[in-house]
JSON list of C-alpha atoms in Angstrom, two decimals:
[
{"chain": "A", "resi": 283, "resn": "GLY", "atom": "CA", "xyz": [0.00, 0.00, 0.00]},
{"chain": "A", "resi": 284, "resn": "GLN", "atom": "CA", "xyz": [0.91, 3.64, -0.18]},
{"chain": "A", "resi": 285, "resn": "SER", "atom": "CA", "xyz": [0.92, 6.09, 2.72]},
{"chain": "A", "resi": 286, "resn": "LEU", "atom": "CA", "xyz": [2.02, 9.68, 3.09]},
{"chain": "A", "resi": 287, "resn": "GLU", "atom": "CA", "xyz": [2.24, 11.49, 6.41]},
{"chain": "A", "resi": 288, "resn": "GLN", "atom": "CA", "xyz": [2.23, 15.25, 6.86]},
{"chain": "A", "resi": 289, "resn": "PRO", "atom": "CA", "xyz": [1.10, 17.45, 9.75]},
{"chain": "A", "resi": 290, "resn": "SER", "atom": "CA", "xyz": [-2.55, 18.39, 9.65]},
{"chain": "A", "resi": 291, "resn": "GLU", "atom": "CA", "xyz": [-2.10, 22.02, 10.70]},
{"chain": "A", "resi": 292, "resn": "VAL", "atom": "CA", "xyz": [0.64, 24.62, 10.95]},
{"chain": "A", "resi": 293, "resn": "THR", "atom": "CA", "xyz": [0.36, 28.23, 12.11]},
{"chain": "A", "resi": 294, "resn": "ALA", "atom": "CA", "xyz": [2.80, 31.07, 11.60]},
{"chain": "A", "resi": 295, "resn": "VAL", "atom": "CA", "xyz": [3.02, 34.85, 11.40]},
{"chain": "A", "resi": 296, "resn": "GLU", "atom": "CA", "xyz": [3.73, 37.04, 8.42]},
{"chain": "A", "resi": 297, "resn": "GLY", "atom": "CA", "xyz": [7.40, 37.21, 7.51]},
{"chain": "A", "resi": 298, "resn": "ALA", "atom": "CA", "xyz": [8.23, 33.94, 9.21]},
{"chain": "A", "resi": 299, "resn": "ILE", "atom": "CA", "xyz": [9.63, 30.72, 7.73]},
{"chain": "A", "resi": 300, "resn": "VAL", "atom": "CA", "xyz": [7.66, 27.48, 7.82]},
{"chain": "A", "resi": 301, "resn": "GLN", "atom": "CA", "xyz": [8.70, 23.92, 6.97]},
{"chain": "A", "resi": 302, "resn": "ILE", "atom": "CA", "xyz": [6.06, 21.30, 6.13]},
{"chain": "A", "resi": 303, "resn": "ASN", "atom": "CA", "xyz": [7.39, 17.76, 6.34]},
{"chain": "A", "resi": 304, "resn": "CYS", "atom": "CA", "xyz": [6.24, 14.72, 4.41]},
{"chain": "A", "resi": 305, "resn": "THR", "atom": "CA", "xyz": [7.22, 11.12, 4.96]},
{"chain": "A", "resi": 306, "resn": "TYR", "atom": "CA", "xyz": [6.11, 8.39, 2.63]},
{"chain": "A", "resi": 307, "resn": "GLN", "atom": "CA", "xyz": [5.89, 4.63, 2.40]},
{"chain": "A", "resi": 308, "resn": "THR", "atom": "CA", "xyz": [5.22, 3.48, -1.12]},
{"chain": "A", "resi": 309, "resn": "SER", "atom": "CA", "xyz": [5.84, 0.43, -3.27]},
{"chain": "A", "resi": 310, "resn": "GLY", "atom": "CA", "xyz": [8.47, 2.10, -5.42]},
{"chain": "A", "resi": 311, "resn": "PHE", "atom": "CA", "xyz": [9.35, 5.77, -5.72]},
{"chain": "A", "resi": 312, "resn": "TYR", "atom": "CA", "xyz": [9.76, 8.02, -8.73]},
{"chain": "A", "resi": 313, "resn": "GLY", "atom": "CA", "xyz": [9.26, 11.55, -7.44]},
{"chain": "A", "resi": 314, "resn": "LEU", "atom": "CA", "xyz": [7.64, 13.87, -4.89]},
{"chain": "A", "resi": 315, "resn": "SER", "atom": "CA", "xyz": [5.45, 16.85, -5.74]},
{"chain": "A", "resi": 316, "resn": "TRP", "atom": "CA", "xyz": [3.92, 19.67, -3.74]},
{"chain": "A", "resi": 317, "resn": "TYR", "atom": "CA", "xyz": [0.59, 21.37, -4.42]},
{"chain": "A", "resi": 318, "resn": "GLN", "atom": "CA", "xyz": [-1.16, 24.37, -2.91]},
{"chain": "A", "resi": 319, "resn": "GLN", "atom": "CA", "xyz": [-4.92, 24.61, -2.56]},
{"chain": "A", "resi": 320, "resn": "HIS", "atom": "CA", "xyz": [-6.83, 27.66, -1.36]},
{"chain": "A", "resi": 321, "resn": "ASP", "atom": "CA", "xyz": [-10.29, 27.24, 0.11]},
{"chain": "A", "resi": 322, "resn": "GLY", "atom": "CA", "xyz": [-12.77, 26.48, -2.64]},
{"chain": "A", "resi": 323, "resn": "GLY", "atom": "CA", "xyz": [-10.03, 26.38, -5.25]},
{"chain": "A", "resi": 324, "resn": "ALA", "atom": "CA", "xyz": [-8.15, 23.82, -7.27]},
{"chain": "A", "resi": 325, "resn": "PRO", "atom": "CA", "xyz": [-4.81, 22.30, -6.33]},
{"chain": "A", "resi": 326, "resn": "THR", "atom": "CA", "xyz": [-1.99, 24.14, -8.08]},
{"chain": "A", "resi": 327, "resn": "PHE", "atom": "CA", "xyz": [1.48, 22.80, -8.73]},
{"chain": "A", "resi": 328, "resn": "LEU", "atom": "CA", "xyz": [4.34, 24.19, -6.64]},
{"chain": "A", "resi": 329, "resn": "SER", "atom": "CA", "xyz": [7.35, 21.93, -7.15]},
{"chain": "A", "resi": 330, "resn": "TYR", "atom": "CA", "xyz": [8.65, 18.50, -8.08]},
{"chain": "A", "resi": 331, "resn": "ASN", "atom": "CA", "xyz": [11.68, 16.60, -6.77]},
{"chain": "A", "resi": 332, "resn": "GLY", "atom": "CA", "xyz": [12.88, 13.57, -8.68]},
{"chain": "A", "resi": 333, "resn": "LEU", "atom": "CA", "xyz": [16.37, 13.57, -7.22]},
{"chain": "A", "resi": 334, "resn": "ASP", "atom": "CA", "xyz": [17.77, 14.18, -3.76]},
{"chain": "A", "resi": 335, "resn": "GLY", "atom": "CA", "xyz": [18.39, 17.77, -2.85]},
{"chain": "A", "resi": 336, "resn": "LEU", "atom": "CA", "xyz": [16.82, 21.17, -2.79]},
{"chain": "A", "resi": 337, "resn": "GLU", "atom": "CA", "xyz": [14.72, 22.80, -5.50]},
{"chain": "A", "resi": 338, "resn": "GLU", "atom": "CA", "xyz": [14.14, 26.54, -5.13]},
{"chain": "A", "resi": 339, "resn": "THR", "atom": "CA", "xyz": [11.36, 28.56, -6.73]},
{"chain": "A", "resi": 340, "resn": "GLY", "atom": "CA", "xyz": [11.16, 32.07, -5.37]},
{"chain": "A", "resi": 341, "resn": "ARG", "atom": "CA", "xyz": [9.99, 32.06, -1.76]},
{"chain": "A", "resi": 342, "resn": "PHE", "atom": "CA", "xyz": [9.27, 28.33, -1.88]},
{"chain": "A", "resi": 343, "resn": "SER", "atom": "CA", "xyz": [11.81, 25.50, -1.75]},
{"chain": "A", "resi": 344, "resn": "SER", "atom": "CA", "xyz": [11.33, 21.76, -1.69]},
{"chain": "A", "resi": 345, "resn": "PHE", "atom": "CA", "xyz": [13.72, 19.11, -0.47]},
{"chain": "A", "resi": 346, "resn": "LEU", "atom": "CA", "xyz": [13.92, 15.36, -1.00]},
{"chain": "A", "resi": 347, "resn": "SER", "atom": "CA", "xyz": [15.89, 12.58, 0.66]},
{"chain": "A", "resi": 348, "resn": "ARG", "atom": "CA", "xyz": [15.11, 9.30, -1.07]},
{"chain": "A", "resi": 349, "resn": "SER", "atom": "CA", "xyz": [17.12, 7.27, 1.44]},
{"chain": "A", "resi": 350, "resn": "ASP", "atom": "CA", "xyz": [14.99, 8.65, 4.29]},
{"chain": "A", "resi": 351, "resn": "SER", "atom": "CA", "xyz": [11.69, 8.54, 2.35]},
{"chain": "A", "resi": 352, "resn": "TYR", "atom": "CA", "xyz": [11.29, 12.15, 3.40]},
{"chain": "A", "resi": 353, "resn": "GLY", "atom": "CA", "xyz": [10.74, 15.54, 1.89]},
{"chain": "A", "resi": 354, "resn": "TYR", "atom": "CA", "xyz": [9.73, 19.00, 2.97]},
{"chain": "A", "resi": 355, "resn": "LEU", "atom": "CA", "xyz": [8.34, 22.22, 1.62]},
{"chain": "A", "resi": 356, "resn": "LEU", "atom": "CA", "xyz": [9.95, 25.40, 2.94]},
{"chain": "A", "resi": 357, "resn": "LEU", "atom": "CA", "xyz": [8.02, 28.66, 2.71]},
{"chain": "A", "resi": 358, "resn": "GLN", "atom": "CA", "xyz": [9.93, 31.85, 3.42]},
{"chain": "A", "resi": 359, "resn": "GLU", "atom": "CA", "xyz": [8.81, 35.43, 4.01]},
{"chain": "A", "resi": 360, "resn": "LEU", "atom": "CA", "xyz": [5.31, 34.23, 4.69]},
{"chain": "A", "resi": 361, "resn": "GLN", "atom": "CA", "xyz": [2.43, 36.35, 3.46]},
{"chain": "A", "resi": 362, "resn": "MET", "atom": "CA", "xyz": [-1.25, 36.24, 4.36]},
{"chain": "A", "resi": 363, "resn": "LYS", "atom": "CA", "xyz": [-2.02, 34.91, 0.89]},
{"chain": "A", "resi": 364, "resn": "ASP", "atom": "CA", "xyz": [0.05, 31.80, 1.70]},
{"chain": "A", "resi": 365, "resn": "SER", "atom": "CA", "xyz": [-2.76, 30.65, 4.01]},
{"chain": "A", "resi": 366, "resn": "ALA", "atom": "CA", "xyz": [-3.91, 27.49, 2.23]},
{"chain": "A", "resi": 367, "resn": "SER", "atom": "CA", "xyz": [-3.63, 23.71, 2.30]},
{"chain": "A", "resi": 368, "resn": "TYR", "atom": "CA", "xyz": [-0.40, 22.14, 1.10]},
{"chain": "A", "resi": 369, "resn": "PHE", "atom": "CA", "xyz": [-0.27, 18.60, -0.22]},
{"chain": "A", "resi": 370, "resn": "CYS", "atom": "CA", "xyz": [2.67, 16.35, -0.81]},
{"chain": "A", "resi": 371, "resn": "ALA", "atom": "CA", "xyz": [2.11, 13.76, -3.51]},
{"chain": "A", "resi": 372, "resn": "VAL", "atom": "CA", "xyz": [4.14, 10.77, -4.64]},
{"chain": "A", "resi": 373, "resn": "LEU", "atom": "CA", "xyz": [4.68, 9.22, -8.03]},
{"chain": "A", "resi": 374, "resn": "HIS", "atom": "CA", "xyz": [5.54, 5.64, -7.10]},
{"chain": "A", "resi": 375, "resn": "GLN", "atom": "CA", "xyz": [6.65, 4.69, -10.59]},
{"chain": "A", "resi": 376, "resn": "ALA", "atom": "CA", "xyz": [6.96, 6.17, -14.06]},
{"chain": "A", "resi": 377, "resn": "GLY", "atom": "CA", "xyz": [3.72, 6.45, -15.98]},
{"chain": "A", "resi": 378, "resn": "THR", "atom": "CA", "xyz": [1.49, 6.45, -12.93]},
{"chain": "A", "resi": 379, "resn": "ALA", "atom": "CA", "xyz": [-0.70, 9.03, -11.25]},
{"chain": "A", "resi": 380, "resn": "LEU", "atom": "CA", "xyz": [0.03, 11.06, -8.14]},
{"chain": "A", "resi": 381, "resn": "ILE", "atom": "CA", "xyz": [-0.97, 9.71, -4.75]},
{"chain": "A", "resi": 382, "resn": "PHE", "atom": "CA", "xyz": [-1.74, 12.63, -2.43]},
{"chain": "A", "resi": 383, "resn": "GLY", "atom": "CA", "xyz": [-1.25, 13.07, 1.29]},
{"chain": "A", "resi": 384, "resn": "LYS", "atom": "CA", "xyz": [-4.09, 14.39, 3.45]},
{"chain": "A", "resi": 385, "resn": "GLY", "atom": "CA", "xyz": [-2.71, 17.91, 3.33]},
{"chain": "A", "resi": 386, "resn": "THR", "atom": "CA", "xyz": [-1.43, 20.48, 5.81]},
{"chain": "A", "resi": 387, "resn": "THR", "atom": "CA", "xyz": [-3.50, 23.56, 6.55]},
{"chain": "A", "resi": 388, "resn": "LEU", "atom": "CA", "xyz": [-1.26, 26.60, 6.94]},
{"chain": "A", "resi": 389, "resn": "SER", "atom": "CA", "xyz": [-2.67, 29.63, 8.69]},
{"chain": "A", "resi": 390, "resn": "VAL", "atom": "CA", "xyz": [-0.67, 32.85, 8.46]},
{"chain": "A", "resi": 391, "resn": "SER", "atom": "CA", "xyz": [-1.58, 35.67, 10.83]},
{"chain": "A", "resi": 392, "resn": "SER", "atom": "CA", "xyz": [-0.46, 39.27, 10.98]},
{"chain": "B", "resi": 171, "resn": "ASP", "atom": "CA", "xyz": [-4.91, 28.35, -22.98]},
{"chain": "B", "resi": 172, "resn": "ALA", "atom": "CA", "xyz": [-7.98, 28.42, -20.74]},
{"chain": "B", "resi": 173, "resn": "GLY", "atom": "CA", "xyz": [-6.70, 25.61, -18.58]},
{"chain": "B", "resi": 174, "resn": "VAL", "atom": "CA", "xyz": [-8.62, 22.47, -17.68]},
{"chain": "B", "resi": 175, "resn": "ILE", "atom": "CA", "xyz": [-12.33, 23.13, -17.99]},
{"chain": "B", "resi": 176, "resn": "GLN", "atom": "CA", "xyz": [-14.88, 21.22, -15.96]},
{"chain": "B", "resi": 177, "resn": "SER", "atom": "CA", "xyz": [-18.65, 21.37, -16.06]},
{"chain": "B", "resi": 178, "resn": "PRO", "atom": "CA", "xyz": [-20.87, 21.79, -14.27]},
{"chain": "B", "resi": 179, "resn": "ARG", "atom": "CA", "xyz": [-19.24, 23.67, -11.38]},
{"chain": "B", "resi": 180, "resn": "HIS", "atom": "CA", "xyz": [-22.01, 22.64, -9.02]},
{"chain": "B", "resi": 181, "resn": "GLU", "atom": "CA", "xyz": [-24.49, 19.80, -9.23]},
{"chain": "B", "resi": 182, "resn": "VAL", "atom": "CA", "xyz": [-27.27, 18.93, -6.83]},
{"chain": "B", "resi": 183, "resn": "THR", "atom": "CA", "xyz": [-29.15, 15.75, -7.57]},
{"chain": "B", "resi": 184, "resn": "GLU", "atom": "CA", "xyz": [-31.44, 13.29, -5.89]},
{"chain": "B", "resi": 185, "resn": "MET", "atom": "CA", "xyz": [-30.31, 9.86, -4.82]},
{"chain": "B", "resi": 186, "resn": "GLY", "atom": "CA", "xyz": [-30.75, 7.36, -7.62]},
{"chain": "B", "resi": 187, "resn": "GLN", "atom": "CA", "xyz": [-30.30, 9.85, -10.44]},
{"chain": "B", "resi": 188, "resn": "GLU", "atom": "CA", "xyz": [-27.57, 9.65, -13.04]},
{"chain": "B", "resi": 189, "resn": "VAL", "atom": "CA", "xyz": [-24.86, 12.28, -12.88]},
{"chain": "B", "resi": 190, "resn": "THR", "atom": "CA", "xyz": [-22.39, 13.12, -15.65]},
{"chain": "B", "resi": 191, "resn": "LEU", "atom": "CA", "xyz": [-19.34, 15.26, -15.04]},
{"chain": "B", "resi": 192, "resn": "ARG", "atom": "CA", "xyz": [-17.40, 16.66, -17.95]},
{"chain": "B", "resi": 193, "resn": "CYS", "atom": "CA", "xyz": [-13.81, 17.66, -18.51]},
{"chain": "B", "resi": 194, "resn": "LYS", "atom": "CA", "xyz": [-11.85, 19.32, -21.28]},
{"chain": "B", "resi": 195, "resn": "PRO", "atom": "CA", "xyz": [-8.09, 18.93, -20.72]},
{"chain": "B", "resi": 196, "resn": "ILE", "atom": "CA", "xyz": [-5.44, 21.39, -21.82]},
{"chain": "B", "resi": 197, "resn": "SER", "atom": "CA", "xyz": [-4.77, 21.02, -25.53]},
{"chain": "B", "resi": 198, "resn": "GLY", "atom": "CA", "xyz": [-1.73, 18.85, -26.20]},
{"chain": "B", "resi": 199, "resn": "HIS", "atom": "CA", "xyz": [-1.75, 17.14, -22.82]},
{"chain": "B", "resi": 200, "resn": "ASN", "atom": "CA", "xyz": [-1.51, 13.37, -23.11]},
{"chain": "B", "resi": 201, "resn": "SER", "atom": "CA", "xyz": [-2.64, 12.36, -19.64]},
{"chain": "B", "resi": 202, "resn": "LEU", "atom": "CA", "xyz": [-5.94, 12.95, -17.87]},
{"chain": "B", "resi": 203, "resn": "PHE", "atom": "CA", "xyz": [-6.87, 12.17, -14.29]},
{"chain": "B", "resi": 204, "resn": "TRP", "atom": "CA", "xyz": [-10.08, 12.17, -12.28]},
{"chain": "B", "resi": 205, "resn": "TYR", "atom": "CA", "xyz": [-9.78, 12.77, -8.53]},
{"chain": "B", "resi": 206, "resn": "ARG", "atom": "CA", "xyz": [-12.38, 12.98, -5.78]},
{"chain": "B", "resi": 207, "resn": "GLN", "atom": "CA", "xyz": [-11.87, 15.15, -2.70]},
{"chain": "B", "resi": 208, "resn": "THR", "atom": "CA", "xyz": [-13.65, 14.82, 0.64]},
{"chain": "B", "resi": 209, "resn": "MET", "atom": "CA", "xyz": [-12.75, 15.96, 4.12]},
{"chain": "B", "resi": 210, "resn": "MET", "atom": "CA", "xyz": [-12.52, 12.40, 5.35]},
{"chain": "B", "resi": 211, "resn": "ARG", "atom": "CA", "xyz": [-10.52, 10.81, 2.54]},
{"chain": "B", "resi": 212, "resn": "GLY", "atom": "CA", "xyz": [-8.65, 13.73, 1.01]},
{"chain": "B", "resi": 213, "resn": "LEU", "atom": "CA", "xyz": [-7.76, 13.65, -2.69]},
{"chain": "B", "resi": 214, "resn": "GLU", "atom": "CA", "xyz": [-8.30, 10.17, -4.10]},
{"chain": "B", "resi": 215, "resn": "LEU", "atom": "CA", "xyz": [-7.37, 9.10, -7.61]},
{"chain": "B", "resi": 216, "resn": "LEU", "atom": "CA", "xyz": [-10.32, 7.57, -9.42]},
{"chain": "B", "resi": 217, "resn": "ILE", "atom": "CA", "xyz": [-8.94, 6.90, -12.89]},
{"chain": "B", "resi": 218, "resn": "TYR", "atom": "CA", "xyz": [-6.02, 7.82, -15.14]},
{"chain": "B", "resi": 219, "resn": "PHE", "atom": "CA", "xyz": [-6.01, 7.96, -18.95]},
{"chain": "B", "resi": 220, "resn": "ASN", "atom": "CA", "xyz": [-2.97, 8.21, -21.17]},
{"chain": "B", "resi": 221, "resn": "ASN", "atom": "CA", "xyz": [-3.53, 8.95, -24.87]},
{"chain": "B", "resi": 222, "resn": "ASN", "atom": "CA", "xyz": [-7.25, 8.38, -24.29]},
{"chain": "B", "resi": 223, "resn": "VAL", "atom": "CA", "xyz": [-6.69, 4.85, -22.95]},
{"chain": "B", "resi": 224, "resn": "PRO", "atom": "CA", "xyz": [-7.56, 4.01, -19.31]},
{"chain": "B", "resi": 225, "resn": "ILE", "atom": "CA", "xyz": [-4.32, 3.03, -17.58]},
{"chain": "B", "resi": 226, "resn": "ASP", "atom": "CA", "xyz": [-5.36, 2.74, -13.96]},
{"chain": "B", "resi": 227, "resn": "ASP", "atom": "CA", "xyz": [-8.98, 2.54, -12.81]},
{"chain": "B", "resi": 228, "resn": "SER", "atom": "CA", "xyz": [-8.28, 0.83, -9.51]},
{"chain": "B", "resi": 229, "resn": "GLY", "atom": "CA", "xyz": [-9.60, 3.87, -7.64]},
{"chain": "B", "resi": 230, "resn": "MET", "atom": "CA", "xyz": [-13.07, 3.71, -9.15]},
{"chain": "B", "resi": 231, "resn": "PRO", "atom": "CA", "xyz": [-15.18, 2.89, -6.09]},
{"chain": "B", "resi": 232, "resn": "GLU", "atom": "CA", "xyz": [-17.66, 0.49, -7.66]},
{"chain": "B", "resi": 233, "resn": "ASP", "atom": "CA", "xyz": [-19.59, -0.36, -10.78]},
{"chain": "B", "resi": 234, "resn": "ARG", "atom": "CA", "xyz": [-21.79, 2.68, -10.35]},
{"chain": "B", "resi": 235, "resn": "PHE", "atom": "CA", "xyz": [-18.85, 4.78, -11.53]},
{"chain": "B", "resi": 236, "resn": "SER", "atom": "CA", "xyz": [-17.68, 4.83, -15.13]},
{"chain": "B", "resi": 237, "resn": "ALA", "atom": "CA", "xyz": [-15.35, 7.09, -17.09]},
{"chain": "B", "resi": 238, "resn": "LYS", "atom": "CA", "xyz": [-14.74, 7.57, -20.77]},
{"chain": "B", "resi": 239, "resn": "MET", "atom": "CA", "xyz": [-12.35, 9.53, -22.92]},
{"chain": "B", "resi": 240, "resn": "PRO", "atom": "CA", "xyz": [-13.65, 9.33, -26.48]},
{"chain": "B", "resi": 241, "resn": "ASN", "atom": "CA", "xyz": [-11.04, 11.77, -27.79]},
{"chain": "B", "resi": 242, "resn": "ALA", "atom": "CA", "xyz": [-8.09, 13.84, -26.66]},
{"chain": "B", "resi": 243, "resn": "SER", "atom": "CA", "xyz": [-10.18, 16.85, -25.77]},
{"chain": "B", "resi": 244, "resn": "PHE", "atom": "CA", "xyz": [-13.03, 15.40, -23.75]},
{"chain": "B", "resi": 245, "resn": "SER", "atom": "CA", "xyz": [-13.70, 13.06, -20.85]},
{"chain": "B", "resi": 246, "resn": "THR", "atom": "CA", "xyz": [-16.73, 12.17, -18.77]},
{"chain": "B", "resi": 247, "resn": "LEU", "atom": "CA", "xyz": [-17.23, 10.66, -15.34]},
{"chain": "B", "resi": 248, "resn": "LYS", "atom": "CA", "xyz": [-20.63, 9.12, -14.83]},
{"chain": "B", "resi": 249, "resn": "ILE", "atom": "CA", "xyz": [-22.29, 7.96, -11.63]},
{"chain": "B", "resi": 250, "resn": "GLN", "atom": "CA", "xyz": [-25.39, 5.82, -12.00]},
{"chain": "B", "resi": 251, "resn": "PRO", "atom": "CA", "xyz": [-27.22, 5.55, -9.69]},
{"chain": "B", "resi": 252, "resn": "SER", "atom": "CA", "xyz": [-25.90, 8.29, -7.42]},
{"chain": "B", "resi": 253, "resn": "GLU", "atom": "CA", "xyz": [-25.88, 7.94, -3.64]},
{"chain": "B", "resi": 254, "resn": "PRO", "atom": "CA", "xyz": [-25.45, 10.54, -0.83]},
{"chain": "B", "resi": 255, "resn": "ARG", "atom": "CA", "xyz": [-21.96, 9.16, -0.05]},
{"chain": "B", "resi": 256, "resn": "ASP", "atom": "CA", "xyz": [-20.87, 10.24, -3.54]},
{"chain": "B", "resi": 257, "resn": "SER", "atom": "CA", "xyz": [-21.12, 13.87, -2.43]},
{"chain": "B", "resi": 258, "resn": "ALA", "atom": "CA", "xyz": [-17.66, 15.38, -2.93]},
{"chain": "B", "resi": 259, "resn": "VAL", "atom": "CA", "xyz": [-15.66, 17.71, -5.14]},
{"chain": "B", "resi": 260, "resn": "TYR", "atom": "CA", "xyz": [-14.56, 15.95, -8.30]},
{"chain": "B", "resi": 261, "resn": "PHE", "atom": "CA", "xyz": [-11.44, 17.28, -9.98]},
{"chain": "B", "resi": 262, "resn": "CYS", "atom": "CA", "xyz": [-10.15, 16.61, -13.45]},
{"chain": "B", "resi": 263, "resn": "ALA", "atom": "CA", "xyz": [-6.45, 17.19, -14.12]},
{"chain": "B", "resi": 264, "resn": "SER", "atom": "CA", "xyz": [-4.21, 16.89, -17.15]},
{"chain": "B", "resi": 265, "resn": "SER", "atom": "CA", "xyz": [-0.46, 16.73, -17.66]},
{"chain": "B", "resi": 266, "resn": "PRO", "atom": "CA", "xyz": [1.67, 17.10, -20.76]},
{"chain": "B", "resi": 267, "resn": "GLY", "atom": "CA", "xyz": [3.57, 13.86, -20.52]},
{"chain": "B", "resi": 268, "resn": "ARG", "atom": "CA", "xyz": [3.12, 10.31, -19.43]},
{"chain": "B", "resi": 269, "resn": "ASP", "atom": "CA", "xyz": [4.43, 11.15, -15.98]},
{"chain": "B", "resi": 270, "resn": "GLN", "atom": "CA", "xyz": [2.38, 13.36, -13.71]},
{"chain": "B", "resi": 271, "resn": "THR", "atom": "CA", "xyz": [5.37, 15.42, -12.63]},
{"chain": "B", "resi": 272, "resn": "GLU", "atom": "CA", "xyz": [3.26, 18.55, -13.09]},
{"chain": "B", "resi": 273, "resn": "ALA", "atom": "CA", "xyz": [-0.50, 18.29, -13.22]},
{"chain": "B", "resi": 274, "resn": "PHE", "atom": "CA", "xyz": [-2.95, 21.07, -14.01]},
{"chain": "B", "resi": 275, "resn": "PHE", "atom": "CA", "xyz": [-6.26, 20.86, -12.21]},
{"chain": "B", "resi": 276, "resn": "GLY", "atom": "CA", "xyz": [-9.66, 22.13, -13.25]},
{"chain": "B", "resi": 277, "resn": "GLN", "atom": "CA", "xyz": [-11.80, 24.13, -10.83]},
{"chain": "B", "resi": 278, "resn": "GLY", "atom": "CA", "xyz": [-13.74, 21.03, -9.87]},
{"chain": "B", "resi": 279, "resn": "THR", "atom": "CA", "xyz": [-17.38, 20.00, -9.75]},
{"chain": "B", "resi": 280, "resn": "ARG", "atom": "CA", "xyz": [-19.03, 20.14, -6.33]},
{"chain": "B", "resi": 281, "resn": "LEU", "atom": "CA", "xyz": [-21.53, 17.29, -6.30]},
{"chain": "B", "resi": 282, "resn": "THR", "atom": "CA", "xyz": [-24.25, 17.05, -3.68]},
{"chain": "B", "resi": 283, "resn": "VAL", "atom": "CA", "xyz": [-26.51, 14.01, -3.67]},
{"chain": "B", "resi": 284, "resn": "VAL", "atom": "CA", "xyz": [-29.59, 14.42, -1.48]}
]
């Protein structure tokens, strides 16, 4: 079976840095993705890690350690608009569909 | 491009009725996915098409659910007969390659079965 674990909720203040962790147990591993979803909206792609290491896209970075079955999403210089749910998702092999975690609700306050 | 287009955006139906959800993927994308989202179960994959061919339908809950992709620009998800437990937001997504390294989601259809 496949399982992904991430915290259910995280709170932070504007300007802070937040790290959302994701651990996975899957039959095979191809890559890890992160998606953002605002209330009532659609999931939108943030980043993809196929190899170990850090991928940086503006204020957001994502990290993967295949040996530890672990990844994280790092959000810097938090803004109110970053309040949303964040999902990690695993591709367990090439040519398959993403399996999503339950999501982490991030609340950013002023 | 207008992105992935789903219709209707909202659907309220009575138990036992047939429901058809529609999706137009982004032009040129080879892969199409149907997901269902509920508070309890999160985002669940229902079915995945590649080049209009169903590749993985193991997430389809039961025979009441069926999905088709008659051509590269259109897909349907049908529930017949519908039940209250089918109430959820149904998302269609497409990606340009065979691997879903970056998927583009539609705005979803919020289905309520009463």
